[in-house]
mmCIF file of N, CA and C and ligand atoms in Angstrom:
data_model
loop_
_atom_site.group_PDB
_atom_site.id
_atom_site.type_symbol
_atom_site.label_atom_id
_atom_site.label_comp_id
_atom_site.label_asym_id
_atom_site.label_seq_id
_atom_site.Cartn_x
_atom_site.Cartn_y
_atom_site.Cartn_z
ATOM 1 N N MET A 269 -31.308 -13.563 3.330
ATOM 2 C CA MET A 269 -31.431 -15.008 3.475
ATOM 3 C C MET A 269 -31.134 -15.376 4.977
ATOM 4 N N ALA A 270 -32.101 -15.806 5.695
ATOM 5 C CA ALA A 270 -31.952 -16.078 7.149
ATOM 6 C C ALA A 270 -30.909 -17.065 7.508
ATOM 7 N N ASP A 271 -30.693 -18.069 6.632
ATOM 8 C CA ASP A 271 -29.749 -19.137 6.999
ATOM 9 C C ASP A 271 -28.330 -18.892 6.418
ATOM 10 N N CYS A 272 -28.079 -17.667 5.909
ATOM 11 C CA CYS A 272 -26.781 -17.347 5.300
ATOM 12 C C CYS A 272 -25.962 -16.546 6.296
ATOM 13 N N VAL A 273 -24.759 -17.137 6.526
ATOM 14 C CA VAL A 273 -23.925 -16.528 7.554
ATOM 15 C C VAL A 273 -23.504 -15.050 7.164
ATOM 16 N N PHE A 274 -23.259 -14.910 5.872
ATOM 17 C CA PHE A 274 -22.810 -13.558 5.450
ATOM 18 C C PHE A 274 -23.945 -12.530 5.468
ATOM 19 N N CYS A 275 -25.168 -13.068 5.186
ATOM 20 C CA CYS A 275 -26.366 -12.115 5.338
ATOM 21 C C CYS A 275 -26.577 -11.709 6.826
ATOM 22 N N ARG A 276 -26.166 -12.651 7.730
ATOM 23 C CA ARG A 276 -26.362 -12.337 9.179
ATOM 24 C C ARG A 276 -25.307 -11.359 9.605
ATOM 25 N N ILE A 277 -24.103 -11.414 8.974
ATOM 26 C CA ILE A 277 -23.060 -10.427 9.300
ATOM 27 C C ILE A 277 -23.488 -9.003 8.780
ATOM 28 N N ILE A 278 -24.005 -9.051 7.566
ATOM 29 C CA ILE A 278 -24.446 -7.750 6.930
ATOM 30 C C ILE A 278 -25.569 -7.188 7.771
ATOM 31 N N ALA A 279 -26.437 -7.999 8.342
ATOM 32 C CA ALA A 279 -27.592 -7.522 9.200
ATOM 33 C C ALA A 279 -27.097 -7.106 10.622
ATOM 34 N N GLY A 280 -25.891 -7.385 10.892
ATOM 35 C CA GLY A 280 -25.340 -7.089 12.283
ATOM 36 C C GLY A 280 -25.791 -8.133 13.282
ATOM 37 N N GLN A 281 -26.223 -9.373 12.805
ATOM 38 C CA GLN A 281 -26.691 -10.327 13.655
ATOM 39 C C GLN A 281 -25.661 -11.416 13.954
ATOM 40 N N ALA A 282 -24.482 -11.298 13.352
ATOM 41 C CA ALA A 282 -23.329 -12.200 13.573
ATOM 42 C C ALA A 282 -22.125 -11.327 13.636
ATOM 43 N N PRO A 283 -21.145 -11.674 14.475
ATOM 44 C CA PRO A 283 -19.983 -10.799 14.636
ATOM 45 C C PRO A 283 -19.016 -10.912 13.484
ATOM 46 N N ALA A 284 -18.315 -9.830 13.158
ATOM 47 C CA ALA A 284 -17.149 -9.852 12.197
ATOM 48 C C ALA A 284 -16.417 -8.573 12.461
ATOM 49 N N THR A 285 -15.122 -8.686 12.066
ATOM 50 C CA THR A 285 -14.264 -7.508 12.095
ATOM 51 C C THR A 285 -14.418 -6.830 10.696
ATOM 52 N N VAL A 286 -15.114 -5.736 10.697
ATOM 53 C CA VAL A 286 -15.498 -5.089 9.442
ATOM 54 C C VAL A 286 -14.512 -4.015 9.132
ATOM 55 N N TYR A 287 -13.948 -4.079 7.930
ATOM 56 C CA TYR A 287 -12.881 -3.072 7.486
ATOM 57 C C TYR A 287 -13.544 -2.010 6.607
ATOM 58 N N TYR A 288 -14.527 -2.309 5.915
ATOM 59 C CA TYR A 288 -15.185 -1.329 5.055
ATOM 60 C C TYR A 288 -16.637 -1.737 4.753
ATOM 61 N N ARG A 289 -17.456 -0.691 4.583
ATOM 62 C CA ARG A 289 -18.800 -0.929 4.178
ATOM 63 C C ARG A 289 -19.323 0.292 3.372
ATOM 64 N N ASP A 290 -20.070 -0.019 2.329
ATOM 65 C CA ASP A 290 -20.862 1.048 1.622
ATOM 66 C C ASP A 290 -22.226 0.492 1.272
ATOM 67 N N ASP A 291 -22.935 1.108 0.397
ATOM 68 C CA ASP A 291 -24.258 0.673 0.025
ATOM 69 C C ASP A 291 -24.292 -0.594 -0.803
ATOM 70 N N GLN A 292 -23.116 -1.077 -1.323
ATOM 71 C CA GLN A 292 -23.099 -2.181 -2.211
ATOM 72 C C GLN A 292 -22.367 -3.364 -1.681
ATOM 73 N N VAL A 293 -21.334 -3.109 -0.841
ATOM 74 C CA VAL A 293 -20.446 -4.177 -0.326
ATOM 75 C C VAL A 293 -20.027 -4.010 1.098
ATOM 76 N N ILE A 294 -19.696 -5.074 1.708
ATOM 77 C CA ILE A 294 -19.100 -5.112 2.975
ATOM 78 C C ILE A 294 -17.721 -5.860 2.939
ATOM 79 N N ALA A 295 -16.771 -5.502 3.678
ATOM 80 C CA ALA A 295 -15.415 -6.247 3.669
ATOM 81 C C ALA A 295 -15.145 -6.495 5.094
ATOM 82 N N PHE A 296 -14.824 -7.781 5.411
ATOM 83 C CA PHE A 296 -14.468 -8.185 6.773
ATOM 84 C C PHE A 296 -13.363 -9.226 6.799
ATOM 85 N N GLN A 297 -12.846 -9.411 7.968
ATOM 86 C CA GLN A 297 -11.732 -10.359 8.178
ATOM 87 C C GLN A 297 -12.243 -11.808 8.028
ATOM 88 N N ASP A 298 -11.564 -12.703 7.284
ATOM 89 C CA ASP A 298 -11.883 -14.101 7.222
ATOM 90 C C ASP A 298 -11.617 -14.687 8.602
ATOM 91 N N ILE A 299 -12.684 -15.510 8.980
ATOM 92 C CA ILE A 299 -12.611 -16.099 10.387
ATOM 93 C C ILE A 299 -11.506 -17.168 10.515
ATOM 94 N N ARG A 300 -11.041 -17.727 9.327
ATOM 95 C CA ARG A 300 -9.931 -18.698 9.366
ATOM 96 C C ARG A 300 -8.877 -18.243 8.339
ATOM 97 N N PRO A 301 -8.085 -17.209 8.676
ATOM 98 C CA PRO A 301 -7.207 -16.626 7.735
ATOM 99 C C PRO A 301 -6.110 -17.597 7.278
ATOM 100 N N VAL A 302 -5.794 -17.643 6.059
ATOM 101 C CA VAL A 302 -4.710 -18.502 5.522
ATOM 102 C C VAL A 302 -3.357 -17.715 5.249
ATOM 103 N N ALA A 303 -3.379 -16.442 5.587
ATOM 104 C CA ALA A 303 -2.245 -15.546 5.442
ATOM 105 C C ALA A 303 -2.420 -14.341 6.360
ATOM 106 N N PRO A 304 -1.350 -13.620 6.572
ATOM 107 C CA PRO A 304 -1.444 -12.487 7.479
ATOM 108 C C PRO A 304 -2.599 -11.536 7.100
ATOM 109 N N VAL A 305 -2.841 -11.307 5.766
ATOM 110 C CA VAL A 305 -3.972 -10.522 5.353
ATOM 111 C C VAL A 305 -4.993 -11.429 4.641
ATOM 112 N N HIS A 306 -6.162 -11.571 5.107
ATOM 113 C CA HIS A 306 -7.153 -12.459 4.469
ATOM 114 C C HIS A 306 -8.516 -11.747 4.706
ATOM 115 N N ILE A 307 -8.919 -11.048 3.678
ATOM 116 C CA ILE A 307 -10.187 -10.232 3.727
ATOM 117 C C ILE A 307 -11.203 -10.794 2.796
ATOM 118 N N LEU A 308 -12.489 -10.740 3.170
ATOM 119 C CA LEU A 308 -13.507 -11.138 2.261
ATOM 120 C C LEU A 308 -14.306 -9.904 1.878
ATOM 121 N N ILE A 309 -14.525 -9.755 0.604
ATOM 122 C CA ILE A 309 -15.336 -8.564 0.100
ATOM 123 C C ILE A 309 -16.668 -9.182 -0.449
ATOM 124 N N VAL A 310 -17.781 -8.733 0.099
ATOM 125 C CA VAL A 310 -19.062 -9.418 -0.017
ATOM 126 C C VAL A 310 -20.096 -8.439 -0.496
ATOM 127 N N PRO A 311 -20.793 -8.783 -1.558
ATOM 128 C CA PRO A 311 -21.933 -7.838 -1.948
ATOM 129 C C PRO A 311 -23.028 -7.858 -0.844
ATOM 130 N N ILE A 312 -23.640 -6.714 -0.626
ATOM 131 C CA ILE A 312 -24.750 -6.632 0.365
ATOM 132 C C ILE A 312 -25.914 -7.581 -0.168
ATOM 133 N N LYS A 313 -26.061 -7.507 -1.457
ATOM 134 C CA LYS A 313 -27.158 -8.326 -2.113
ATOM 135 C C LYS A 313 -26.745 -9.792 -2.082
ATOM 136 N N HIS A 314 -27.674 -10.635 -1.625
ATOM 137 C CA HIS A 314 -27.369 -12.080 -1.574
ATOM 138 C C HIS A 314 -27.388 -12.653 -2.996
ATOM 139 N N ILE A 315 -26.223 -12.986 -3.524
ATOM 140 C CA ILE A 315 -26.001 -13.675 -4.818
ATOM 141 C C ILE A 315 -25.290 -14.970 -4.482
ATOM 142 N N GLU A 316 -25.816 -16.083 -4.819
ATOM 143 C CA GLU A 316 -25.191 -17.360 -4.399
ATOM 144 C C GLU A 316 -23.795 -17.534 -4.859
ATOM 145 N N SER A 317 -23.564 -17.234 -6.110
ATOM 146 C CA SER A 317 -22.162 -17.452 -6.688
ATOM 147 C C SER A 317 -22.157 -16.742 -8.036
ATOM 148 N N ILE A 318 -20.963 -16.829 -8.649
ATOM 149 C CA ILE A 318 -20.847 -16.182 -10.006
ATOM 150 C C ILE A 318 -21.916 -16.768 -10.890
ATOM 151 N N ASN A 319 -22.260 -18.075 -10.686
ATOM 152 C CA ASN A 319 -23.242 -18.720 -11.569
ATOM 153 C C ASN A 319 -24.643 -18.059 -11.421
ATOM 154 N N ALA A 320 -24.883 -17.436 -10.287
ATOM 155 C CA ALA A 320 -26.184 -16.791 -10.059
ATOM 156 C C ALA A 320 -26.150 -15.329 -10.442
ATOM 157 N N MET A 321 -25.004 -14.850 -10.928
ATOM 158 C CA MET A 321 -24.982 -13.425 -11.364
ATOM 159 C C MET A 321 -25.911 -13.151 -12.454
ATOM 160 N N SER A 322 -26.528 -11.999 -12.451
ATOM 161 C CA SER A 322 -27.280 -11.562 -13.594
ATOM 162 C C SER A 322 -26.558 -10.338 -14.280
ATOM 163 N N GLU A 323 -26.970 -10.001 -15.503
ATOM 164 C CA GLU A 323 -26.250 -8.955 -16.204
ATOM 165 C C GLU A 323 -26.219 -7.609 -15.399
ATOM 166 N N GLU A 324 -27.267 -7.400 -14.656
ATOM 167 C CA GLU A 324 -27.293 -6.130 -13.895
ATOM 168 C C GLU A 324 -26.255 -6.147 -12.755
ATOM 169 N N ASP A 325 -25.677 -7.312 -12.402
ATOM 170 C CA ASP A 325 -24.706 -7.346 -11.340
ATOM 171 C C ASP A 325 -23.250 -7.035 -11.835
ATOM 172 N N LYS A 326 -23.156 -6.830 -13.174
ATOM 173 C CA LYS A 326 -21.746 -6.622 -13.732
ATOM 174 C C LYS A 326 -21.020 -5.407 -12.967
ATOM 175 N N PRO A 327 -21.697 -4.300 -12.809
ATOM 176 C CA PRO A 327 -21.012 -3.215 -12.153
ATOM 177 C C PRO A 327 -20.625 -3.518 -10.688
ATOM 178 N N LEU A 328 -21.443 -4.321 -10.069
ATOM 179 C CA LEU A 328 -21.226 -4.725 -8.678
ATOM 180 C C LEU A 328 -19.928 -5.533 -8.559
ATOM 181 N N ILE A 329 -19.762 -6.459 -9.498
ATOM 182 C CA ILE A 329 -18.492 -7.273 -9.428
ATOM 183 C C ILE A 329 -17.307 -6.376 -9.670
ATOM 184 N N GLY A 330 -17.346 -5.448 -10.550
ATOM 185 C CA GLY A 330 -16.303 -4.443 -10.737
ATOM 186 C C GLY A 330 -16.016 -3.689 -9.390
ATOM 187 N N HIS A 331 -17.118 -3.358 -8.705
ATOM 188 C CA HIS A 331 -16.951 -2.616 -7.484
ATOM 189 C C HIS A 331 -16.230 -3.437 -6.385
ATOM 190 N N LEU A 332 -16.502 -4.751 -6.393
ATOM 191 C CA LEU A 332 -15.724 -5.660 -5.444
ATOM 192 C C LEU A 332 -14.309 -5.477 -5.666
ATOM 193 N N PHE A 333 -13.815 -5.458 -6.867
ATOM 194 C CA PHE A 333 -12.427 -5.367 -7.142
ATOM 195 C C PHE A 333 -11.811 -3.964 -6.869
ATOM 196 N N TRP A 334 -12.692 -2.993 -7.068
ATOM 197 C CA TRP A 334 -12.286 -1.575 -6.780
ATOM 198 C C TRP A 334 -12.140 -1.422 -5.304
ATOM 199 N N VAL A 335 -12.959 -2.046 -4.459
ATOM 200 C CA VAL A 335 -12.765 -2.004 -2.985
ATOM 201 C C VAL A 335 -11.604 -2.844 -2.617
ATOM 202 N N ALA A 336 -11.324 -3.960 -3.232
ATOM 203 C CA ALA A 336 -10.199 -4.818 -2.977
ATOM 204 C C ALA A 336 -8.931 -4.051 -3.153
ATOM 205 N N ARG A 337 -8.863 -3.261 -4.205
ATOM 206 C CA ARG A 337 -7.629 -2.487 -4.525
ATOM 207 C C ARG A 337 -7.390 -1.450 -3.399
ATOM 208 N N GLN A 338 -8.415 -0.808 -2.913
ATOM 209 C CA GLN A 338 -8.220 0.155 -1.842
ATOM 210 C C GLN A 338 -7.838 -0.536 -0.554
ATOM 211 N N LEU A 339 -8.441 -1.654 -0.205
ATOM 212 C CA LEU A 339 -8.082 -2.407 0.976
ATOM 213 C C LEU A 339 -6.607 -2.912 0.935
ATOM 214 N N ALA A 340 -6.183 -3.286 -0.246
ATOM 215 C CA ALA A 340 -4.811 -3.792 -0.397
ATOM 216 C C ALA A 340 -3.863 -2.656 -0.010
ATOM 217 N N VAL A 341 -4.162 -1.500 -0.404
ATOM 218 C CA VAL A 341 -3.318 -0.271 -0.053
ATOM 219 C C VAL A 341 -3.349 -0.103 1.336
ATOM 220 N N GLN A 342 -4.554 -0.079 1.950
ATOM 221 C CA GLN A 342 -4.617 0.183 3.402
ATOM 222 C C GLN A 342 -3.973 -0.811 4.243
ATOM 223 N N HIS A 343 -3.960 -2.070 3.796
ATOM 224 C CA HIS A 343 -3.364 -3.210 4.547
ATOM 225 C C HIS A 343 -1.900 -3.504 4.165
ATOM 226 N N GLY A 344 -1.351 -2.580 3.307
ATOM 227 C CA GLY A 344 0.062 -2.631 3.052
ATOM 228 C C GLY A 344 0.522 -3.722 2.164
ATOM 229 N N ILE A 345 -0.371 -4.285 1.307
ATOM 230 C CA ILE A 345 0.021 -5.438 0.492
ATOM 231 C C ILE A 345 -0.037 -5.031 -0.977
ATOM 232 N N ALA A 346 -0.331 -3.793 -1.341
ATOM 233 C CA ALA A 346 -0.490 -3.457 -2.818
ATOM 234 C C ALA A 346 0.786 -3.712 -3.513
ATOM 235 N N GLU A 347 1.951 -3.309 -2.897
ATOM 236 C CA GLU A 347 3.255 -3.512 -3.608
ATOM 237 C C GLU A 347 3.711 -4.983 -3.511
ATOM 238 N N SER A 348 3.547 -5.577 -2.387
ATOM 239 C CA SER A 348 4.104 -6.917 -2.200
ATOM 240 C C SER A 348 3.210 -7.924 -2.952
ATOM 241 N N GLY A 349 1.975 -7.686 -3.164
ATOM 242 C CA GLY A 349 1.106 -8.502 -3.931
ATOM 243 C C GLY A 349 0.102 -9.268 -3.114
ATOM 244 N N TYR A 350 -0.898 -9.811 -3.857
ATOM 245 C CA TYR A 350 -1.988 -10.514 -3.142
ATOM 246 C C TYR A 350 -2.677 -11.343 -4.154
ATOM 247 N N ARG A 351 -3.426 -12.352 -3.732
ATOM 248 C CA ARG A 351 -4.238 -13.160 -4.595
ATOM 249 C C ARG A 351 -5.701 -12.767 -4.367
ATOM 250 N N SER A 352 -6.447 -12.760 -5.550
ATOM 251 C CA SER A 352 -7.879 -12.486 -5.469
ATOM 252 C C SER A 352 -8.626 -13.734 -5.948
ATOM 253 N N ILE A 353 -9.441 -14.259 -5.062
ATOM 254 C CA ILE A 353 -10.097 -15.578 -5.437
ATOM 255 C C ILE A 353 -11.597 -15.471 -5.231
ATOM 256 N N ILE A 354 -12.306 -15.985 -6.181
ATOM 257 C CA ILE A 354 -13.750 -16.243 -6.102
ATOM 258 C C ILE A 354 -13.951 -17.777 -6.412
ATOM 259 N N ASN A 355 -14.381 -18.471 -5.314
ATOM 260 C CA ASN A 355 -14.675 -19.910 -5.535
ATOM 261 C C ASN A 355 -16.089 -20.067 -5.958
ATOM 262 N N THR A 356 -16.310 -20.908 -6.984
ATOM 263 C CA THR A 356 -17.662 -21.132 -7.515
ATOM 264 C C THR A 356 -17.911 -22.696 -7.569
ATOM 265 N N GLY A 357 -18.828 -23.100 -6.740
ATOM 266 C CA GLY A 357 -19.299 -24.444 -6.752
ATOM 267 C C GLY A 357 -18.411 -25.467 -6.098
ATOM 268 N N ARG A 358 -18.825 -26.750 -6.310
ATOM 269 C CA ARG A 358 -18.237 -27.916 -5.541
ATOM 270 C C ARG A 358 -16.739 -28.092 -5.909
ATOM 271 N N ASP A 359 -16.391 -28.099 -7.106
ATOM 272 C CA ASP A 359 -15.004 -28.335 -7.443
ATOM 273 C C ASP A 359 -13.975 -27.260 -6.997
ATOM 274 N N ALA A 360 -14.538 -26.085 -6.810
ATOM 275 C CA ALA A 360 -13.699 -25.006 -6.301
ATOM 276 C C ALA A 360 -13.726 -24.958 -4.743
ATOM 277 N N GLY A 361 -14.598 -25.776 -4.137
ATOM 278 C CA GLY A 361 -14.635 -25.876 -2.679
ATOM 279 C C GLY A 361 -15.457 -24.715 -2.058
ATOM 280 N N GLN A 362 -16.317 -24.127 -2.820
ATOM 281 C CA GLN A 362 -17.151 -23.012 -2.267
ATOM 282 C C GLN A 362 -17.828 -23.559 -1.060
ATOM 283 N N ALA A 363 -17.631 -22.859 0.057
ATOM 284 C CA ALA A 363 -18.293 -23.347 1.350
ATOM 285 C C ALA A 363 -19.403 -22.441 1.769
ATOM 286 N N VAL A 364 -19.398 -21.144 1.353
ATOM 287 C CA VAL A 364 -20.388 -20.171 1.748
ATOM 288 C C VAL A 364 -21.022 -19.692 0.471
ATOM 289 N N PHE A 365 -22.329 -20.004 0.321
ATOM 290 C CA PHE A 365 -23.054 -19.669 -0.941
ATOM 291 C C PHE A 365 -23.642 -18.317 -0.921
ATOM 292 N N HIS A 366 -22.803 -17.336 -0.651
ATOM 293 C CA HIS A 366 -23.108 -15.907 -0.818
ATOM 294 C C HIS A 366 -21.818 -15.434 -1.410
ATOM 295 N N LEU A 367 -21.919 -14.971 -2.653
ATOM 296 C CA LEU A 367 -20.660 -14.569 -3.404
ATOM 297 C C LEU A 367 -19.738 -13.734 -2.592
ATOM 298 N N HIS A 368 -18.421 -13.970 -2.677
ATOM 299 C CA HIS A 368 -17.437 -13.251 -1.961
ATOM 300 C C HIS A 368 -16.097 -13.319 -2.734
ATOM 301 N N LEU A 369 -15.366 -12.203 -2.570
ATOM 302 C CA LEU A 369 -13.967 -12.210 -3.132
ATOM 303 C C LEU A 369 -13.007 -12.268 -1.944
ATOM 304 N N HIS A 370 -12.102 -13.271 -2.096
ATOM 305 C CA HIS A 370 -11.036 -13.338 -1.034
ATOM 306 C C HIS A 370 -9.858 -12.456 -1.479
ATOM 307 N N ILE A 371 -9.266 -11.688 -0.659
ATOM 308 C CA ILE A 371 -8.018 -10.992 -0.852
ATOM 309 C C ILE A 371 -6.976 -11.573 0.155
ATOM 310 N N ILE A 372 -5.953 -12.217 -0.380
ATOM 311 C CA ILE A 372 -5.011 -12.946 0.438
ATOM 312 C C ILE A 372 -3.566 -12.445 0.171
ATOM 313 N N GLY A 373 -2.862 -12.050 1.225
ATOM 314 C CA GLY A 373 -1.475 -11.499 1.008
ATOM 315 C C GLY A 373 -0.788 -11.424 2.302
ATOM 316 N N GLY A 374 0.380 -10.724 2.202
ATOM 317 C CA GLY A 374 1.180 -10.522 3.419
ATOM 318 C C GLY A 374 2.204 -11.702 3.577
ATOM 319 N N GLN A 375 2.245 -12.619 2.683
ATOM 320 C CA GLN A 375 3.290 -13.616 2.572
ATOM 321 C C GLN A 375 3.161 -14.223 1.159
ATOM 322 N N ARG A 376 4.173 -14.987 0.757
ATOM 323 C CA ARG A 376 4.079 -15.690 -0.574
ATOM 324 C C ARG A 376 2.955 -16.636 -0.480
ATOM 325 N N VAL A 377 2.046 -16.586 -1.461
ATOM 326 C CA VAL A 377 0.886 -17.470 -1.480
ATOM 327 C C VAL A 377 1.177 -18.566 -2.475
ATOM 328 N N ARG A 378 0.996 -19.839 -1.900
ATOM 329 C CA ARG A 378 1.216 -20.931 -2.759
ATOM 330 C C ARG A 378 0.064 -21.226 -3.690
ATOM 331 N N TYR A 379 0.331 -21.737 -4.876
ATOM 332 C CA TYR A 379 -0.772 -22.068 -5.792
ATOM 333 C C TYR A 379 -0.577 -23.540 -6.288
ATOM 334 N N PRO A 380 -1.606 -24.354 -6.348
ATOM 335 C CA PRO A 380 -2.868 -24.080 -5.858
ATOM 336 C C PRO A 380 -2.918 -24.083 -4.357
ATOM 337 N N MET A 381 -4.014 -23.537 -3.798
ATOM 338 C CA MET A 381 -4.210 -23.428 -2.307
ATOM 339 C C MET A 381 -4.516 -24.772 -1.682
ATOM 340 N N GLY A 382 -4.984 -25.729 -2.512
ATOM 341 C CA GLY A 382 -5.378 -27.059 -1.931
ATOM 342 C C GLY A 382 -6.831 -27.290 -2.050
HETATM 343 P P1 AMP B 660 -15.315 -20.222 0.168
HETATM 344 O O1 AMP B 660 -14.709 -21.556 0.094
HETATM 345 O O2 AMP B 660 -14.799 -19.266 -0.845
HETATM 346 O O3 AMP B 660 -16.805 -20.319 0.148
HETATM 347 O O4 AMP B 660 -14.807 -19.616 1.519
HETATM 348 C C1 AMP B 660 -15.661 -19.302 2.579
HETATM 349 C C2 AMP B 660 -14.804 -18.531 3.526
HETATM 350 O O5 AMP B 660 -15.577 -17.891 4.537
HETATM 351 C C3 AMP B 660 -13.690 -19.354 4.291
HETATM 352 O O6 AMP B 660 -12.421 -18.764 4.058
HETATM 353 C C4 AMP B 660 -14.175 -19.169 5.765
HETATM 354 O O7 AMP B 660 -13.076 -19.097 6.594
HETATM 355 C C5 AMP B 660 -14.872 -17.898 5.715
HETATM 356 N N1 AMP B 660 -15.990 -17.790 6.753
HETATM 357 C C6 AMP B 660 -16.900 -18.649 7.040
HETATM 358 N N2 AMP B 660 -17.712 -18.197 8.002
HETATM 359 C C7 AMP B 660 -17.166 -16.976 8.400
HETATM 360 C C8 AMP B 660 -17.578 -15.983 9.347
HETATM 361 N N3 AMP B 660 -18.587 -16.151 10.140
HETATM 362 N N4 AMP B 660 -16.885 -14.858 9.395
HETATM 363 C C9 AMP B 660 -15.790 -14.661 8.560
HETATM 364 N N5 AMP B 660 -15.475 -15.504 7.602
HETATM 365 C C10 AMP B 660 -16.071 -16.712 7.520
HETATM 366 ZN ZN1 ZN B 661 -26.365 -14.198 2.004
#
């Protein structure tokens, strides 16, 4: 999707600090981190949100969490803990309509985030 910022990052057409990439997902630094560790894990495939998931995407969503687990270890927050967030739609404040999993940690995370 040409007008999607995350598709542009995936295509190498927009800058990002990339921590991980494979044939299914990319993980990069959130541009406005809310905690010392704030990573977005994003499917390569443009899926607008959880609402736009199809049944064939079920393993992909599992893979997002599998990558999250490994990044949490690499970034030293596996033991201290972290929050995993997927915002869906208006009431969740979804701002980028390309599905992504936030991994937030490195400090105590307040809930709700606001
Ligand atoms: P959400 O509310 O879940 O849609 O959150 C979108 C997230 O994407 C926010 O935390 C933004 O800071 C982040 N974001 C938006 N544009 C970029 C970008 N170009 N690079 C990295 N993160 C971004
Ligand atoms: Zn996209």
